Amino acid sequence: MAKLKREIGLVGLTFISVGGIIGSGWLFGPLLAVQHAGPAAILSWIIGAVAMFILAITFAEISAMLPIPGGIARVPQFSHGNIVSMAMGWTAWIGYNTTAPIEVEAMLKYLAPYASWLHTAETGELTGAGVSVALLFMLLFVAVNALGVKFFTQVNATLTWAKIAIPVVMSVLLIASRFETQNFTTPDGFAPYGLRGIMAAVSTGGVIFSFIGFRHVVDMAGEVRNPKFSIPAALVLSIVLCALIYLGLQVAFIGALDPTMISQGWAHLSFGGQGPLDGVIMSVGLLWFLSLLNIGSIIGPFGNGLVATGSNARIAMALSQNGFLPKRLQMLSSFGVPLWALALNFLIGTLFLLTVPFTTVIALNGAAIVLSFAVGPIAVVCLRDLLPDQPRSIRIPAVKLVAITAFAISTLIVYWSGWDTVWRLGIALLIGMALLLIRFHNRLDEMDATEALWLMPYFCGLGLISYMGQFGDGAQRQIPFGWDILLCVVFSMVIFALAVRSALSDKKFQAYIADEEVLDPSKPVIGL
């Protein structure tokens, strides 16, 4: 049987992460952030980048030591067994399967002014021809990935260069065309909405969600050359690079505004039916740049769909290795690609495209992905005990403090996604649990139930806090802002302690890790 080919270098892996981070959100992020925080949105981007960096380095230590495909689904198998790995892998898998339909529909919406036949005039839904074009794009995602990871990284690198260049060039042009320094202090000063506004921009303003694409590095780790260096380096480089791009764009956006636009306050800043960047470009007279911006609005979703398709195939492969999905999904083509996994994911994505409303798919996408971040901070501490002597190319100092902080961040990300997202996450988890029971119906004794005891209080507690909290449609808003964040942090600390104590026994761990061929005792340990 063919094996995965380790053909992704540092640049290719960094661009996979950058391509996942910079999607279409940068087109609206600058406006949403300043509506919440005013010019202090600059601080929101810094806080978001630091928070995501703390979360990412927990995955960096694990994936550099265990460079395996579909790491978000596979790693919890080694720390807490099959039930926890199912919960994390299943939610990630569902989320990734909705990504390709979302991205192709986003592309077609951007193309609508140039191809009206893609949508119906009455409802704006895809026509039969529009659905056909969407399926062709999804097939293109599969085809590029099916031709091997080397070809995939080359295509993605080309797209990512464009995704980097367009916002960077635009930032430079805006600053050169008009830069009103008074916008950073008026009206009502640099931080008109105080700390609450700054944190609101991080949460509901979309700042924190703009960085979550780094996860693709973890999923593609099984095909990375020199993973002990490339994985942590790619995670750090991509977050730093994207943070600089977002910060530059935010500064340029604020400075390029006509002061009259914000005379009523930042919260009332609006561009009518135009996109915010379109409006700023037109106000400074850079009409010729609109064409490039439109190109960027197509490349962004296309690149995200391409990367998510590749990552999701590795998630399906990992779930198969965990015993949750059929073994056939582990079979690789002559190109070293899990072709059966790509085919299955395409069929599921097609079902989402044809049967589920677009707004529901978007909500499910966010719900199903955000939870999977919780596994990294817990696993990094557990694996320190389960693999104490295994050399690590990156070793986090004060690992328990960093991990508790990262776990609290991941919990807050789920909470900030809103009650309307969290309840959908609960339904997805119940479906996954039902399928797991069906899969293991005649061998229930093989399920690692004791190690998963922390999951139920975590899910129920987080659901209750979300329902009583401040975010999302249907939330009761009984817990005041600020206290809700404090409650999430304290709750995270309790669950984290319980989860670490629930790790696999050494005997079970050795049984799960025995077939892996990624542990290399020859590499030296370096500090972070």
Coordinates of C-alpha atoms in Angstrom, one line a residue:
M1 CA 0.0 0.0 0.0
A2 CA 1.2 3.5 -0.8
K3 CA 2.4 5.7 2.0
L4 CA 1.9 9.4 2.7
K5 CA 4.6 11.4 1.0
R6 CA 6.4 14.0 3.1
E7 CA 6.7 16.6 0.4
I8 CA 5.6 19.8 2.2
G9 CA 8.4 22.1 3.1
L10 CA 8.4 25.1 5.5
V11 CA 7.3 27.6 2.9
G12 CA 4.5 25.4 1.6
L13 CA 3.3 24.6 5.2
T14 CA 3.4 28.3 6.2
F15 CA 1.3 29.1 3.1
I16 CA -1.2 26.4 4.0
S17 CA -1.7 28.1 7.3
V18 CA -1.7 31.6 5.9
G19 CA -4.1 30.5 3.2
G20 CA -6.4 29.1 5.9
I21 CA -6.2 32.2 8.1
I22 CA -6.7 34.9 5.4
G23 CA -10.0 34.2 3.7
S24 CA -12.8 36.5 2.9
G25 CA -13.1 37.9 6.4
W26 CA -10.4 40.6 5.8
L27 CA -13.0 42.3 3.5
F28 CA -15.2 43.0 6.5
G29 CA -13.0 42.7 9.6
P30 CA -11.7 46.3 9.7
L31 CA -15.3 47.7 9.8
L32 CA -16.6 45.3 12.3
A33 CA -13.7 45.8 14.6
V34 CA -13.9 49.6 14.6
Q35 CA -17.7 49.5 15.1
H36 CA -17.0 47.8 18.4
A37 CA -13.8 49.4 19.6
G38 CA -13.1 52.5 17.5
P39 CA -9.4 53.1 16.8
A40 CA -8.6 50.8 19.7
A41 CA -9.5 47.9 17.3
I42 CA -5.7 48.0 16.7
L43 CA -5.3 46.6 20.3
S44 CA -8.0 44.0 19.6
W45 CA -6.0 42.6 16.7
I46 CA -2.9 42.4 18.9
I47 CA -4.9 40.6 21.7
G48 CA -6.4 38.2 19.2
A49 CA -3.0 37.4 17.7
V50 CA -1.4 36.8 21.1
A51 CA -4.3 34.6 22.3
M52 CA -4.2 32.5 19.1
F53 CA -0.4 32.2 19.4
I54 CA -0.7 30.8 22.9
L55 CA -3.2 28.2 21.6
A56 CA -1.2 27.4 18.5
I57 CA 2.1 26.6 20.4
T58 CA 0.3 23.8 22.3
F59 CA -0.3 22.2 19.0
A60 CA 3.2 23.0 17.9
E61 CA 4.8 20.9 20.6
I62 CA 2.4 17.9 20.0
S63 CA 2.5 17.9 16.1
A64 CA 6.3 18.4 16.0
M65 CA 6.6 15.3 18.2
L66 CA 3.8 13.4 16.6
P67 CA 3.6 14.5 13.0
I68 CA 0.5 12.5 12.0
P69 CA -2.2 13.2 9.5
G70 CA -5.5 14.5 10.9
G71 CA -3.9 15.5 14.1
I72 CA -6.9 17.2 15.6
A73 CA -8.8 13.8 15.4
R74 CA -5.8 11.5 16.1
V75 CA -4.0 13.2 19.0
P76 CA -6.8 12.8 21.5
Q77 CA -6.8 9.1 20.8
F78 CA -3.4 8.9 22.4
S79 CA -4.3 11.1 25.4
H80 CA -7.9 10.1 26.2
G81 CA -8.9 7.3 23.9
N82 CA -11.7 6.7 21.3
I83 CA -14.6 8.6 22.8
V84 CA -12.8 11.9 23.2
S85 CA -11.1 11.5 19.8
M86 CA -14.5 10.8 18.2
A87 CA -15.9 14.0 19.7
M88 CA -13.1 16.2 18.6
G89 CA -12.5 14.5 15.2
W90 CA -16.2 14.3 14.4
T91 CA -16.9 17.9 15.0
A92 CA -13.9 19.0 13.0
W93 CA -14.9 16.6 10.2
I94 CA -18.5 18.0 10.0
G95 CA -17.2 21.5 10.0
Y96 CA -14.7 20.9 7.3
N97 CA -17.3 19.1 5.2
T98 CA -19.4 22.3 5.2
T99 CA -16.4 24.5 4.3
A100 CA -16.3 23.7 0.6
P101 CA -20.0 24.4 0.0
I102 CA -19.7 27.6 2.0
E103 CA -16.7 28.8 0.0
V104 CA -18.1 28.0 -3.4
E105 CA -21.4 29.8 -2.6
A106 CA -19.4 32.8 -1.4
M107 CA -17.5 32.8 -4.6
L108 CA -20.6 32.7 -6.7
K109 CA -22.2 35.5 -4.6
Y110 CA -19.1 37.7 -5.5
L111 CA -19.5 36.7 -9.2
A112 CA -23.3 37.4 -9.2
P113 CA -22.9 41.0 -10.7
Y114 CA -21.0 39.5 -13.6
A115 CA -23.1 36.3 -14.0
S116 CA -26.7 36.9 -13.0
W117 CA -27.7 33.5 -14.3
L118 CA -26.1 31.9 -11.3
H119 CA -28.8 33.0 -8.9
T120 CA -32.6 33.5 -9.0
A121 CA -33.7 37.1 -9.1
E122 CA -36.5 36.5 -6.5
T123 CA -34.7 34.7 -3.7
G124 CA -31.0 34.9 -4.6
E125 CA -30.7 31.2 -4.3
L126 CA -28.5 29.2 -6.7
T127 CA -30.2 28.3 -10.0
G128 CA -29.7 24.8 -11.5
A129 CA -26.8 26.2 -13.5
G130 CA -25.4 27.8 -10.4
V131 CA -25.5 24.5 -8.5
S132 CA -23.7 22.9 -11.4
V133 CA -20.9 25.5 -11.3
A134 CA -20.7 25.1 -7.6
L135 CA -20.2 21.3 -7.9
L136 CA -17.6 21.9 -10.6
F137 CA -15.6 24.1 -8.2
M138 CA -15.9 21.5 -5.5
L139 CA -14.7 18.8 -7.9
L140 CA -11.8 21.1 -8.8
F141 CA -10.8 21.2 -5.1
V142 CA -10.8 17.4 -5.0
A143 CA -8.9 17.2 -8.3
V144 CA -6.1 19.5 -7.2
N145 CA -5.7 17.6 -3.9
A146 CA -5.9 14.2 -5.7
L147 CA -2.9 15.0 -7.8
G148 CA -0.6 14.8 -4.8
V149 CA 0.4 17.0 -1.9
K150 CA 3.3 18.5 -3.9
F151 CA 1.0 19.8 -6.6
F152 CA -1.5 21.0 -4.0
T153 CA 1.1 23.1 -2.2
Q154 CA 2.3 24.6 -5.4
V155 CA -1.3 25.7 -6.4
N156 CA -2.0 26.9 -2.9
A157 CA 1.3 28.9 -2.7
T158 CA 0.3 30.7 -5.9
L159 CA -3.1 31.6 -4.5
T160 CA -1.7 32.6 -1.1
W161 CA 0.8 35.0 -2.7
A162 CA -2.2 36.8 -4.2
K163 CA -4.1 36.7 -0.9
I164 CA -1.1 38.3 0.8
A165 CA -0.3 40.8 -1.9
I166 CA -3.8 42.3 -2.4
P167 CA -4.4 43.5 1.3
V168 CA -0.8 44.6 1.7
V169 CA -0.8 46.7 -1.5
M170 CA -4.2 48.1 -0.6
S171 CA -2.9 49.1 2.8
V172 CA 0.0 50.9 1.3
L173 CA -2.1 52.7 -1.3
L174 CA -4.7 53.8 1.3
I175 CA -2.0 55.2 3.6
A176 CA -0.3 57.0 0.7
S177 CA -3.6 58.4 -0.6
R178 CA -5.1 59.7 2.6
F179 CA -4.1 59.3 6.2
E180 CA -6.1 61.4 8.7
T181 CA -4.3 61.1 12.0
Q182 CA -7.2 62.9 13.8
N183 CA -9.3 59.7 13.2
F184 CA -7.3 57.9 15.8
T185 CA -8.4 60.4 18.6
T186 CA -11.8 61.6 17.5
P187 CA -14.7 61.3 18.1
D188 CA -14.4 60.4 21.8
G189 CA -10.8 59.4 21.9
F190 CA -8.7 56.4 21.0
A191 CA -10.8 53.9 22.9
P192 CA -14.4 55.4 22.9
Y193 CA -16.0 52.2 24.1
G194 CA -13.3 51.2 26.7
L195 CA -12.1 47.8 27.5
R196 CA -15.5 46.3 26.9
G197 CA -15.4 47.6 23.3
I198 CA -11.9 46.2 22.7
M199 CA -12.9 42.8 24.0
A200 CA -16.1 42.9 22.0
A201 CA -14.1 43.4 18.8
V202 CA -12.0 40.4 19.8
S203 CA -15.1 38.2 20.2
T204 CA -18.1 39.3 18.2
G205 CA -16.1 41.7 16.0
G206 CA -14.6 38.6 14.4
V207 CA -10.9 39.3 15.4
I208 CA -10.3 35.9 17.1
F209 CA -12.1 34.0 14.4
S210 CA -9.8 35.6 11.8
F211 CA -6.9 33.5 13.1
I212 CA -8.3 30.0 13.4
G213 CA -7.1 28.8 10.0
F214 CA -3.7 27.7 11.6
R215 CA -5.4 24.3 12.3
H216 CA -4.6 23.1 8.8
V217 CA -0.9 22.7 9.8
V218 CA -1.9 20.2 12.4
D219 CA -4.0 18.2 9.9
M220 CA -1.3 18.1 7.2
A221 CA 1.5 17.2 9.6
G222 CA 1.8 13.7 8.3
E223 CA 3.2 15.0 5.0
V224 CA 5.7 17.5 6.2
R225 CA 9.4 17.3 5.6
N226 CA 11.5 17.9 8.7
P227 CA 8.3 18.2 10.8
K228 CA 10.2 18.9 14.1
F229 CA 11.3 22.2 12.7
S230 CA 8.8 23.1 10.0
I231 CA 5.6 22.6 12.0
P232 CA 6.3 25.0 14.9
A233 CA 8.1 27.4 12.6
A234 CA 5.1 27.5 10.2
L235 CA 2.6 28.0 13.0
V236 CA 4.6 30.9 14.5
L237 CA 5.4 32.5 11.1
S238 CA 1.8 32.3 9.8
I239 CA 0.3 33.9 12.9
V240 CA 2.9 36.7 13.0
L241 CA 2.6 37.4 9.3
C242 CA -1.2 37.4 9.3
A243 CA -1.3 39.6 12.4
L244 CA 0.9 42.2 10.7
I245 CA -1.3 42.1 7.6
Y246 CA -4.5 42.6 9.6
L247 CA -2.9 45.3 11.7
G248 CA -1.7 47.2 8.6
L249 CA -5.1 46.9 7.0
Q250 CA -6.8 48.2 10.1
V251 CA -4.5 51.2 10.5
A252 CA -4.9 52.0 6.8
F253 CA -8.7 51.7 7.0
I254 CA -9.0 54.0 10.0
G255 CA -6.6 56.6 8.5
A256 CA -8.3 56.6 5.1
L257 CA -11.8 57.5 6.4
D258 CA -13.1 60.9 5.7
P259 CA -13.6 62.4 9.2
T260 CA -17.2 63.2 8.3
M261 CA -17.9 59.5 8.1
I262 CA -17.4 59.0 11.8
S263 CA -19.0 62.2 13.0
Q264 CA -21.9 60.2 14.5
G265 CA -19.5 57.8 16.3
W266 CA -17.8 54.6 15.3
A267 CA -20.7 52.4 16.0
H268 CA -22.7 54.2 13.3
L269 CA -20.0 53.9 10.6
S270 CA -21.7 52.5 7.5
F271 CA -21.1 52.2 3.8
G272 CA -24.7 51.5 2.7
G273 CA -24.9 48.6 0.4
Q274 CA -21.2 48.7 -0.4
G275 CA -18.5 46.6 1.1
P276 CA -16.4 48.6 3.6
L277 CA -13.2 48.3 1.6
D278 CA -15.0 49.2 -1.6
G279 CA -16.4 52.3 0.0
V280 CA -13.0 53.4 1.4
I281 CA -11.3 52.8 -2.0
M282 CA -13.9 54.9 -3.8
S283 CA -13.8 57.7 -1.3
V284 CA -10.0 58.2 -1.8
G285 CA -10.3 57.9 -5.6
L286 CA -8.6 54.5 -6.2
L287 CA -11.4 53.2 -8.5
W288 CA -8.9 51.2 -10.6
F289 CA -8.1 49.0 -7.5
L290 CA -11.7 47.8 -7.3
S291 CA -11.0 45.1 -10.0
L292 CA -8.1 43.7 -7.9
L293 CA -10.2 43.8 -4.8
N294 CA -12.9 41.8 -6.7
I295 CA -10.2 39.3 -7.7
G296 CA -9.2 39.0 -4.1
S297 CA -12.8 38.3 -3.1
I298 CA -12.8 35.3 -5.4
I299 CA -9.3 34.0 -4.6
G300 CA -9.9 34.1 -0.8
P301 CA -12.8 31.6 -0.7
F302 CA -11.3 29.5 -3.4
G303 CA -8.1 29.1 -1.5
N304 CA -9.9 28.3 1.7
G305 CA -12.0 25.7 0.0
L306 CA -9.0 24.1 -1.5
V307 CA -7.1 23.9 1.8
A308 CA -10.1 22.7 3.8
T309 CA -10.7 19.9 1.3
G310 CA -7.2 18.6 1.7
S311 CA -7.3 18.9 5.5
N312 CA -10.6 17.2 5.7
A313 CA -9.4 14.1 3.8
R314 CA -6.7 13.7 6.6
I315 CA -9.4 14.1 9.3
A316 CA -11.5 11.3 7.7
M317 CA -8.4 9.2 7.4
A318 CA -7.6 9.8 11.1
L319 CA -11.2 8.9 12.1
S320 CA -10.8 5.7 10.1
Q321 CA -7.5 4.9 12.0
N322 CA -9.4 5.5 15.3
G323 CA -12.0 2.9 14.2
F324 CA -14.9 5.4 13.8
L325 CA -15.1 5.4 10.0
P326 CA -14.5 2.4 7.5
K327 CA -10.9 1.2 7.0
R328 CA -11.2 1.8 3.3
L329 CA -10.7 5.5 4.0
Q330 CA -7.1 4.8 5.0
M331 CA -6.2 3.6 1.5
L332 CA -3.9 5.9 -0.5
S333 CA -3.5 6.4 -4.2
S334 CA -0.3 6.2 -6.1
F335 CA 0.1 10.0 -5.4
G336 CA 0.0 9.2 -1.7
V337 CA -3.4 10.8 -1.2
P338 CA -6.4 9.4 0.7
L339 CA -8.6 9.3 -2.4
W340 CA -11.5 7.4 -0.8
A341 CA -11.6 10.0 1.9
L342 CA -11.7 12.8 -0.7
A343 CA -14.6 11.1 -2.5
L344 CA -16.6 10.6 0.7
N345 CA -16.1 14.1 1.7
F346 CA -17.2 15.4 -1.7
L347 CA -20.4 13.4 -1.5
I348 CA -21.2 14.8 2.0
G349 CA -20.3 18.3 0.9
T350 CA -22.7 17.9 -2.1
L351 CA -25.5 16.9 0.3
F352 CA -24.9 20.0 2.4
L353 CA -24.9 22.1 -0.8
L354 CA -28.2 20.6 -2.1
T355 CA -30.2 20.1 1.0
V356 CA -29.2 22.5 3.8
P357 CA -29.9 26.3 3.7
F358 CA -26.8 28.5 3.3
T359 CA -27.2 30.3 6.7
T360 CA -27.6 27.0 8.5
V361 CA -24.5 25.6 6.9
I362 CA -22.5 28.7 8.0
A363 CA -23.7 28.3 11.6
L364 CA -22.9 24.6 11.6
N365 CA -19.5 25.2 10.2
G366 CA -18.5 27.5 13.0
A367 CA -20.1 25.3 15.6
A368 CA -18.4 22.1 14.5
I369 CA -14.9 23.5 14.2
V370 CA -14.3 25.7 17.2
L371 CA -14.6 22.9 19.8
S372 CA -11.7 20.9 18.3
F373 CA -9.2 23.5 19.6
A374 CA -9.8 22.3 23.2
V375 CA -7.8 19.1 22.6
G376 CA -4.3 20.7 22.1
P377 CA -3.9 22.3 25.6
I378 CA -5.1 19.2 27.4
A379 CA -3.1 16.7 25.3
V380 CA 0.2 18.7 25.6
V381 CA 0.2 18.2 29.4
C382 CA -1.0 14.6 29.3
L383 CA 1.7 13.6 26.8
R384 CA 4.4 15.2 29.0
D385 CA 3.4 12.3 31.4
L386 CA 2.7 9.6 28.9
L387 CA 5.9 10.3 26.8
P388 CA 8.2 11.9 29.4
D389 CA 11.4 10.8 27.7
Q390 CA 10.5 11.5 24.1
P391 CA 12.6 14.2 22.6
R392 CA 10.7 17.3 21.7
S393 CA 12.0 19.8 19.1
I394 CA 10.0 22.5 20.9
R395 CA 9.3 22.4 24.7
I396 CA 6.8 24.9 26.1
P397 CA 8.1 26.5 29.3
A398 CA 5.6 26.6 32.3
V399 CA 3.5 24.2 30.2
K400 CA 0.6 23.8 32.6
L401 CA 0.1 27.6 32.9
V402 CA 0.3 28.0 29.2
A403 CA -2.0 25.0 28.6
I404 CA -4.6 26.3 31.1
T405 CA -4.5 29.7 29.4
A406 CA -4.9 28.1 26.0
F407 CA -7.8 25.9 27.1
A408 CA -9.6 28.9 28.5
I409 CA -9.0 30.7 25.2
S410 CA -10.5 27.7 23.3
T411 CA -13.5 27.7 25.7
L412 CA -14.0 31.4 25.1
I413 CA -13.9 30.9 21.4
V414 CA -16.7 28.4 21.6
Y415 CA -18.7 30.8 24.0
W416 CA -18.1 33.8 21.8
S417 CA -19.5 31.9 18.8
G418 CA -22.9 32.4 20.4
W419 CA -25.8 30.3 21.7
D420 CA -27.2 29.9 18.2
T421 CA -24.0 28.2 17.2
V422 CA -23.5 26.2 20.4
W423 CA -26.8 24.5 20.3
R424 CA -26.1 23.3 16.8
L425 CA -22.8 22.0 18.1
G426 CA -24.7 20.0 20.7
I427 CA -26.9 18.4 18.1
A428 CA -23.8 17.5 16.0
L429 CA -22.2 15.9 19.0
L430 CA -25.4 13.8 19.8
I431 CA -25.5 12.5 16.2
G432 CA -21.8 11.6 16.5
M433 CA -22.3 9.8 19.8
A434 CA -25.2 7.8 18.3
L435 CA -23.0 6.8 15.4
L436 CA -20.2 5.8 17.7
L437 CA -22.5 3.6 19.7
I438 CA -23.7 2.0 16.5
R439 CA -20.1 1.4 15.4
F440 CA -19.1 -0.1 18.7
H441 CA -22.4 -1.8 19.5
N442 CA -20.9 -5.3 19.9
R443 CA -17.7 -4.2 21.6
L444 CA -18.8 -1.6 24.1
D445 CA -16.1 -2.7 26.5
E446 CA -13.5 -1.3 24.0
M447 CA -14.9 2.3 24.5
D448 CA -12.7 4.5 26.7
A449 CA -15.5 5.8 28.9
T450 CA -13.6 6.6 32.1
E451 CA -11.2 8.8 30.2
A452 CA -14.1 10.7 28.7
L453 CA -16.0 11.5 31.9
W454 CA -15.0 15.2 31.7
L455 CA -16.7 15.7 28.3
M456 CA -20.2 15.7 29.6
P457 CA -19.8 18.3 32.3
Y458 CA -17.7 20.4 29.8
F459 CA -20.4 20.3 27.1
C460 CA -23.3 20.8 29.5
G461 CA -21.6 23.5 31.5
L462 CA -20.5 25.4 28.4
G463 CA -23.9 25.1 26.9
L464 CA -25.5 26.5 30.0
I465 CA -23.1 29.4 30.2
S466 CA -23.7 30.1 26.5
Y467 CA -27.5 30.0 27.0
M468 CA -27.4 32.4 30.0
G469 CA -24.6 34.5 28.5
Q470 CA -24.3 37.5 26.2
F471 CA -23.6 36.1 22.8
G472 CA -25.8 34.8 19.9
D473 CA -29.5 34.8 19.1
G474 CA -31.6 33.2 21.8
A475 CA -29.0 33.9 24.6
Q476 CA -30.8 35.0 27.8
R477 CA -28.1 37.6 28.7
Q478 CA -28.5 36.9 32.4
I479 CA -24.8 36.8 33.1
P480 CA -23.3 40.4 32.8
F481 CA -20.5 41.0 30.4
G482 CA -17.2 40.6 32.1
W483 CA -18.6 38.2 34.6
D484 CA -19.4 35.8 31.8
I485 CA -15.7 35.8 30.7
L486 CA -14.5 35.3 34.3
L487 CA -17.0 32.4 34.7
C488 CA -15.7 30.8 31.5
V489 CA -12.1 31.1 32.7
V490 CA -12.8 29.6 36.2
F491 CA -15.0 26.8 34.6
S492 CA -12.1 26.1 32.1
M493 CA -9.7 25.7 35.0
V494 CA -11.9 23.1 36.7
I495 CA -12.6 21.1 33.6
F496 CA -8.9 21.2 32.6
A497 CA -7.8 19.7 35.9
L498 CA -10.5 17.0 35.5
A499 CA -9.4 16.2 31.9
V500 CA -5.7 15.9 32.8
R501 CA -6.5 13.5 35.6
S502 CA -8.6 11.5 33.2
A503 CA -5.8 10.7 30.7
L504 CA -5.2 7.2 29.4
S505 CA -3.3 4.7 31.6
D506 CA 0.2 3.9 30.4
K507 CA -0.9 0.4 29.3
K508 CA -3.7 1.8 27.1
F509 CA -1.5 4.5 25.7
Q510 CA 1.2 2.0 24.7
A511 CA -1.4 0.0 22.9
Y512 CA -2.6 3.0 20.9
I513 CA 0.8 4.4 20.1
A514 CA 2.4 1.0 19.1
D515 CA 1.5 1.2 15.4
E516 CA 2.7 4.8 14.9
E517 CA 6.0 5.3 13.1
V518 CA 6.6 8.9 13.9
L519 CA 8.5 8.8 17.2
D520 CA 12.2 9.6 16.6
P521 CA 14.4 9.4 19.6
S522 CA 17.4 10.8 17.8
K523 CA 16.4 14.5 17.7
P524 CA 17.6 16.8 20.5
V525 CA 15.3 18.9 22.6
I526 CA 15.4 22.7 22.3
G527 CA 13.6 25.3 24.4
L528 CA 10.9 27.7 23.1

